[in-house]
Amino acid sequence: MRALLLAFLNSWRGLLHGARTERAVRQELLLLGLGIPVALVLGASLWVRVALVASLLLMLAAEFLNTAIEKLCDHLHPDRHPRIGAVKDLASAGTFLAQVIAILVWIAALIDRAG
């Protein structure tokens, strides 16, 4: 139980640090905050509501991982380097794909609601 509590506290510190220091994290937290009530109204069923919220959480998780990779790269190699740039681009692509998933889920929910 102690290990679980410590893991939670580490995660909480990471969430707070990201919210304080990263504009993209703050923007996605705002989207999550706005998206949850909209998902509850928009979702025609429990599973649609879960998918809408989960897509926003996935997007935020990808942003945190991207941020962590960028910070690690900058710490290890502060100067510009083509291989480091490629690593950052790959992490950014992961974030972009999570955003595409969220957009697809939300569009599908809108179409489902209209139909």
Coordinates of N, CA and C in Angstrom, one line a residue:
M1 N 0.8 -1.2 0.0 CA 0.0 0.0 0.0 C 0.9 1.3 0.0
R2 N 2.0 1.2 0.7 CA 2.9 2.4 0.8 C 3.5 2.7 -0.6
A3 N 3.8 1.7 -1.3 CA 4.4 1.9 -2.7 C 3.3 2.5 -3.6
L4 N 2.1 2.1 -3.5 CA 1.0 2.7 -4.3 C 0.8 4.2 -3.9
L5 N 0.9 4.5 -2.7 CA 0.8 5.9 -2.2 C 1.9 6.7 -2.8
L6 N 3.1 6.2 -2.7 CA 4.3 6.9 -3.2 C 4.2 7.1 -4.7
A7 N 3.8 6.1 -5.4 CA 3.6 6.3 -6.8 C 2.6 7.3 -7.2
F8 N 1.5 7.3 -6.4 CA 0.4 8.4 -6.6 C 1.0 9.8 -6.4
L9 N 1.8 9.9 -5.3 CA 2.4 11.2 -5.0 C 3.4 11.7 -6.0
N10 N 4.1 10.7 -6.6 CA 5.0 11.1 -7.7 C 4.2 11.6 -8.9
S11 N 3.2 10.9 -9.2 CA 2.3 11.3 -10.3 C 1.7 12.6 -10.1
W12 N 1.2 12.8 -8.9 CA 0.6 14.1 -8.6 C 1.6 15.3 -8.7
R13 N 2.8 15.1 -8.2 CA 3.9 16.1 -8.4 C 4.1 16.3 -9.9
G14 N 4.1 15.3 -10.7 CA 4.3 15.5 -12.1 C 3.2 16.3 -12.8
L15 N 2.0 16.0 -12.4 CA 0.8 16.7 -12.9 C 0.9 18.2 -12.5
L16 N 1.2 18.5 -11.3 CA 1.4 19.9 -10.8 C 2.5 20.6 -11.6
H17 N 3.6 19.9 -11.7 CA 4.8 20.5 -12.4 C 4.4 20.8 -13.9
G18 N 3.8 19.8 -14.5 CA 3.4 20.1 -15.9 C 2.4 21.2 -16.0
A19 N 1.4 21.3 -15.1 CA 0.5 22.3 -15.2 C 1.1 23.7 -14.9
R20 N 2.1 23.7 -14.1 CA 2.8 25.0 -13.8 C 3.7 25.5 -14.8
T21 N 4.4 24.5 -15.5 CA 5.5 24.9 -16.4 C 5.2 24.8 -17.9
E22 N 4.2 24.0 -18.3 CA 4.0 23.7 -19.7 C 2.7 24.3 -20.3
R23 N 2.8 25.2 -21.2 CA 1.6 25.8 -21.8 C 0.7 24.7 -22.5
A24 N 1.3 23.8 -23.2 CA 0.5 22.8 -23.9 C -0.3 21.9 -22.9
V25 N 0.4 21.6 -21.7 CA -0.3 20.8 -20.7 C -1.5 21.6 -20.1
R26 N -1.3 22.9 -19.9 CA -2.4 23.7 -19.4 C -3.5 23.8 -20.4
Q27 N -3.2 23.9 -21.6 CA -4.3 24.0 -22.7 C -5.1 22.7 -22.7
E28 N -4.4 21.5 -22.6 CA -5.1 20.3 -22.6 C -5.8 20.0 -21.3
L29 N -5.3 20.5 -20.2 CA -6.1 20.4 -19.0 C -7.4 21.2 -19.1
L30 N -7.3 22.4 -19.7 CA -8.5 23.2 -19.9 C -9.4 22.4 -20.8
L31 N -8.9 21.8 -21.9 CA -9.8 21.0 -22.7 C -10.5 19.9 -22.0
L32 N -9.7 19.3 -21.1 CA -10.3 18.2 -20.3 C -11.4 18.7 -19.4
G33 N -11.1 19.9 -18.7 CA -12.1 20.5 -17.8 C -13.3 20.9 -18.5
L34 N -13.2 21.4 -19.7 CA -14.4 21.8 -20.5 C -15.0 20.6 -21.1
G35 N -14.2 19.6 -21.5 CA -14.7 18.4 -22.2 C -15.5 17.5 -21.4
I36 N -15.2 17.3 -20.1 CA -15.9 16.4 -19.2 C -17.4 16.7 -19.2
P37 N -17.8 17.9 -18.8 CA -19.3 18.2 -18.8 C -19.9 18.1 -20.2
V38 N -19.2 18.5 -21.2 CA -19.7 18.4 -22.6 C -19.9 16.9 -22.9
A39 N -18.9 16.1 -22.6 CA -19.0 14.6 -22.8 C -20.3 14.0 -22.1
L40 N -20.5 14.5 -20.9 CA -21.7 13.9 -20.2 C -23.0 14.3 -20.9
V41 N -23.1 15.4 -21.5 CA -24.3 15.8 -22.2 C -24.3 15.2 -23.6
L42 N -23.2 15.2 -24.3 CA -23.1 14.8 -25.7 C -23.2 13.3 -25.9
G43 N -22.6 12.6 -25.0 CA -22.6 11.1 -25.1 C -24.0 10.5 -25.0
A44 N -24.3 9.7 -26.0 CA -25.7 9.1 -26.0 C -25.7 7.9 -25.0
S45 N -24.6 7.3 -24.7 CA -24.5 6.2 -23.8 C -23.3 6.3 -22.9
L46 N -23.3 5.4 -21.9 CA -22.1 5.4 -21.0 C -20.8 5.2 -21.8
W47 N -20.8 4.3 -22.7 CA -19.6 4.0 -23.4 C -19.1 5.1 -24.3
V48 N -20.0 5.9 -24.8 CA -19.6 7.1 -25.6 C -19.1 8.1 -24.7
R49 N -19.7 8.3 -23.6 CA -19.1 9.3 -22.6 C -17.7 8.9 -22.1
V50 N -17.6 7.6 -21.9 CA -16.2 7.1 -21.5 C -15.2 7.3 -22.6
A51 N -15.6 7.0 -23.8 CA -14.7 7.2 -24.9 C -14.3 8.7 -25.1
L52 N -15.3 9.6 -24.9 CA -15.0 11.0 -25.1 C -14.0 11.5 -24.0
V53 N -14.2 11.1 -22.8 CA -13.3 11.5 -21.7 C -12.0 10.8 -21.9
A54 N -12.0 9.5 -22.2 CA -10.7 8.7 -22.4 C -9.9 9.3 -23.5
S55 N -10.5 9.8 -24.5 CA -9.7 10.4 -25.6 C -9.0 11.6 -25.2
L56 N -9.6 12.4 -24.3 CA -9.0 13.6 -23.8 C -7.8 13.2 -22.8
L57 N -8.1 12.2 -22.0 CA -7.0 11.8 -21.1 C -5.8 11.2 -21.9
L58 N -6.1 10.5 -23.0 CA -5.0 9.9 -23.8 C -4.2 11.0 -24.4
M59 N -4.9 12.1 -24.9 CA -4.2 13.2 -25.4 C -3.3 13.9 -24.4
L60 N -3.8 14.0 -23.2 CA -3.0 14.7 -22.1 C -1.9 13.8 -21.7
A61 N -2.1 12.5 -21.7 CA -1.0 11.5 -21.3 C 0.1 11.6 -22.4
A62 N -0.3 11.7 -23.6 CA 0.7 11.8 -24.7 C 1.5 13.1 -24.6
E63 N 0.9 14.1 -24.2 CA 1.5 15.4 -24.0 C 2.5 15.4 -22.8
F64 N 2.2 14.7 -21.8 CA 3.1 14.6 -20.6 C 4.3 13.7 -21.1
L65 N 4.1 12.6 -21.8 CA 5.2 11.8 -22.2 C 6.1 12.6 -23.2
N66 N 5.5 13.4 -24.1 CA 6.3 14.2 -25.0 C 7.1 15.2 -24.3
T67 N 6.5 15.9 -23.3 CA 7.2 16.8 -22.5 C 8.4 16.2 -21.7
A68 N 8.1 15.0 -21.2 CA 9.2 14.3 -20.4 C 10.4 14.0 -21.4
I69 N 10.1 13.5 -22.6 CA 11.1 13.2 -23.5 C 11.9 14.4 -23.9
E70 N 11.2 15.5 -24.2 CA 11.9 16.8 -24.6 C 12.8 17.3 -23.5
K71 N 12.3 17.2 -22.3 CA 13.1 17.7 -21.1 C 14.3 16.8 -20.9
L72 N 14.2 15.6 -21.1 CA 15.3 14.6 -20.9 C 16.3 14.9 -22.0
C73 N 15.8 15.0 -23.3 CA 16.7 15.3 -24.4 C 17.5 16.6 -24.2
D74 N 16.8 17.7 -23.7 CA 17.4 19.0 -23.5 C 18.5 18.9 -22.4
H75 N 18.2 18.0 -21.4 CA 19.1 17.9 -20.2 C 20.4 17.1 -20.7
L76 N 20.2 16.1 -21.5 CA 21.3 15.3 -21.9 C 22.2 16.0 -23.0
H77 N 21.5 16.7 -23.9 CA 22.2 17.4 -25.0 C 21.5 18.7 -25.3
P78 N 22.0 19.8 -24.5 CA 21.3 21.1 -24.6 C 21.5 21.7 -26.0
D79 N 22.5 21.4 -26.7 CA 22.7 22.0 -28.1 C 21.9 21.3 -29.1
R80 N 21.7 21.9 -30.2 CA 20.9 21.3 -31.3 C 21.7 20.1 -31.9
H81 N 21.0 19.0 -32.1 CA 21.6 17.8 -32.6 C 20.6 17.1 -33.5
P82 N 21.0 16.7 -34.7 CA 20.0 16.0 -35.6 C 19.3 14.8 -35.0
R83 N 20.1 14.0 -34.3 CA 19.4 12.8 -33.7 C 18.5 13.1 -32.6
I84 N 18.9 14.1 -31.8 CA 18.0 14.6 -30.7 C 16.7 15.2 -31.3
G85 N 16.9 15.9 -32.4 CA 15.8 16.5 -33.1 C 14.8 15.5 -33.6
A86 N 15.4 14.4 -34.1 CA 14.5 13.2 -34.6 C 13.8 12.6 -33.4
V87 N 14.4 12.5 -32.3 CA 13.7 11.9 -31.1 C 12.5 12.8 -30.7
K88 N 12.8 14.1 -30.6 CA 11.7 15.1 -30.3 C 10.6 15.0 -31.3
D89 N 11.0 14.9 -32.6 CA 9.9 14.9 -33.6 C 9.1 13.6 -33.5
L90 N 9.7 12.5 -33.2 CA 8.9 11.3 -33.0 C 8.0 11.4 -31.8
A91 N 8.4 12.0 -30.7 CA 7.6 12.2 -29.5 C 6.4 13.1 -29.9
S92 N 6.7 14.2 -30.6 CA 5.7 15.1 -31.1 C 4.7 14.4 -32.0
A93 N 5.1 13.5 -32.8 CA 4.2 12.8 -33.7 C 3.3 11.9 -32.9
G94 N 3.8 11.4 -31.8 CA 2.9 10.6 -30.9 C 1.8 11.5 -30.3
T95 N 2.2 12.7 -29.9 CA 1.2 13.6 -29.4 C 0.2 14.0 -30.4
F96 N 0.6 14.2 -31.6 CA -0.3 14.6 -32.7 C -1.3 13.4 -33.0
L97 N -0.8 12.2 -33.0 CA -1.7 11.1 -33.2 C -2.7 10.9 -32.1
A98 N -2.3 11.1 -30.9 CA -3.3 11.1 -29.8 C -4.4 12.2 -30.0
Q99 N -4.0 13.3 -30.5 CA -4.9 14.4 -30.8 C -5.9 14.0 -31.9
V100 N -5.4 13.3 -32.9 CA -6.2 12.8 -34.0 C -7.2 11.8 -33.5
I101 N -6.8 10.9 -32.6 CA -7.7 10.0 -32.0 C -8.8 10.7 -31.3
A102 N -8.5 11.7 -30.5 CA -9.5 12.5 -29.8 C -10.5 13.1 -30.8
I103 N -10.0 13.7 -31.8 CA -10.8 14.4 -32.8 C -11.8 13.4 -33.4
L104 N -11.3 12.2 -33.8 CA -12.1 11.2 -34.4 C -13.2 10.7 -33.5
V105 N -12.9 10.5 -32.2 CA -13.8 10.1 -31.2 C -14.9 11.1 -31.0
W106 N -14.5 12.4 -30.9 CA -15.5 13.5 -30.8 C -16.4 13.6 -32.0
I107 N -15.8 13.5 -33.2 CA -16.6 13.6 -34.4 C -17.6 12.5 -34.5
A108 N -17.1 11.3 -34.2 CA -18.0 10.1 -34.2 C -19.2 10.3 -33.2
A109 N -18.9 10.8 -32.0 CA -20.0 11.1 -31.0 C -21.0 12.1 -31.5
L110 N -20.5 13.2 -32.2 CA -21.4 14.2 -32.7 C -22.2 13.6 -33.8
I111 N -21.7 12.8 -34.7 CA -22.4 12.1 -35.8 C -23.5 11.2 -35.2
D112 N -23.0 10.4 -34.1 CA -23.9 9.5 -33.5 C -25.1 10.2 -32.8
R113 N -24.8 11.3 -32.2 CA -25.8 12.1 -31.5 C -26.8 12.7 -32.5
A114 N -26.3 13.1 -33.7 CA -27.2 13.7 -34.7 C -28.0 12.7 -35.4
G115 N -27.5 11.5 -35.5 CA -28.2 10.4 -36.3 C -29.3 9.7 -35.6

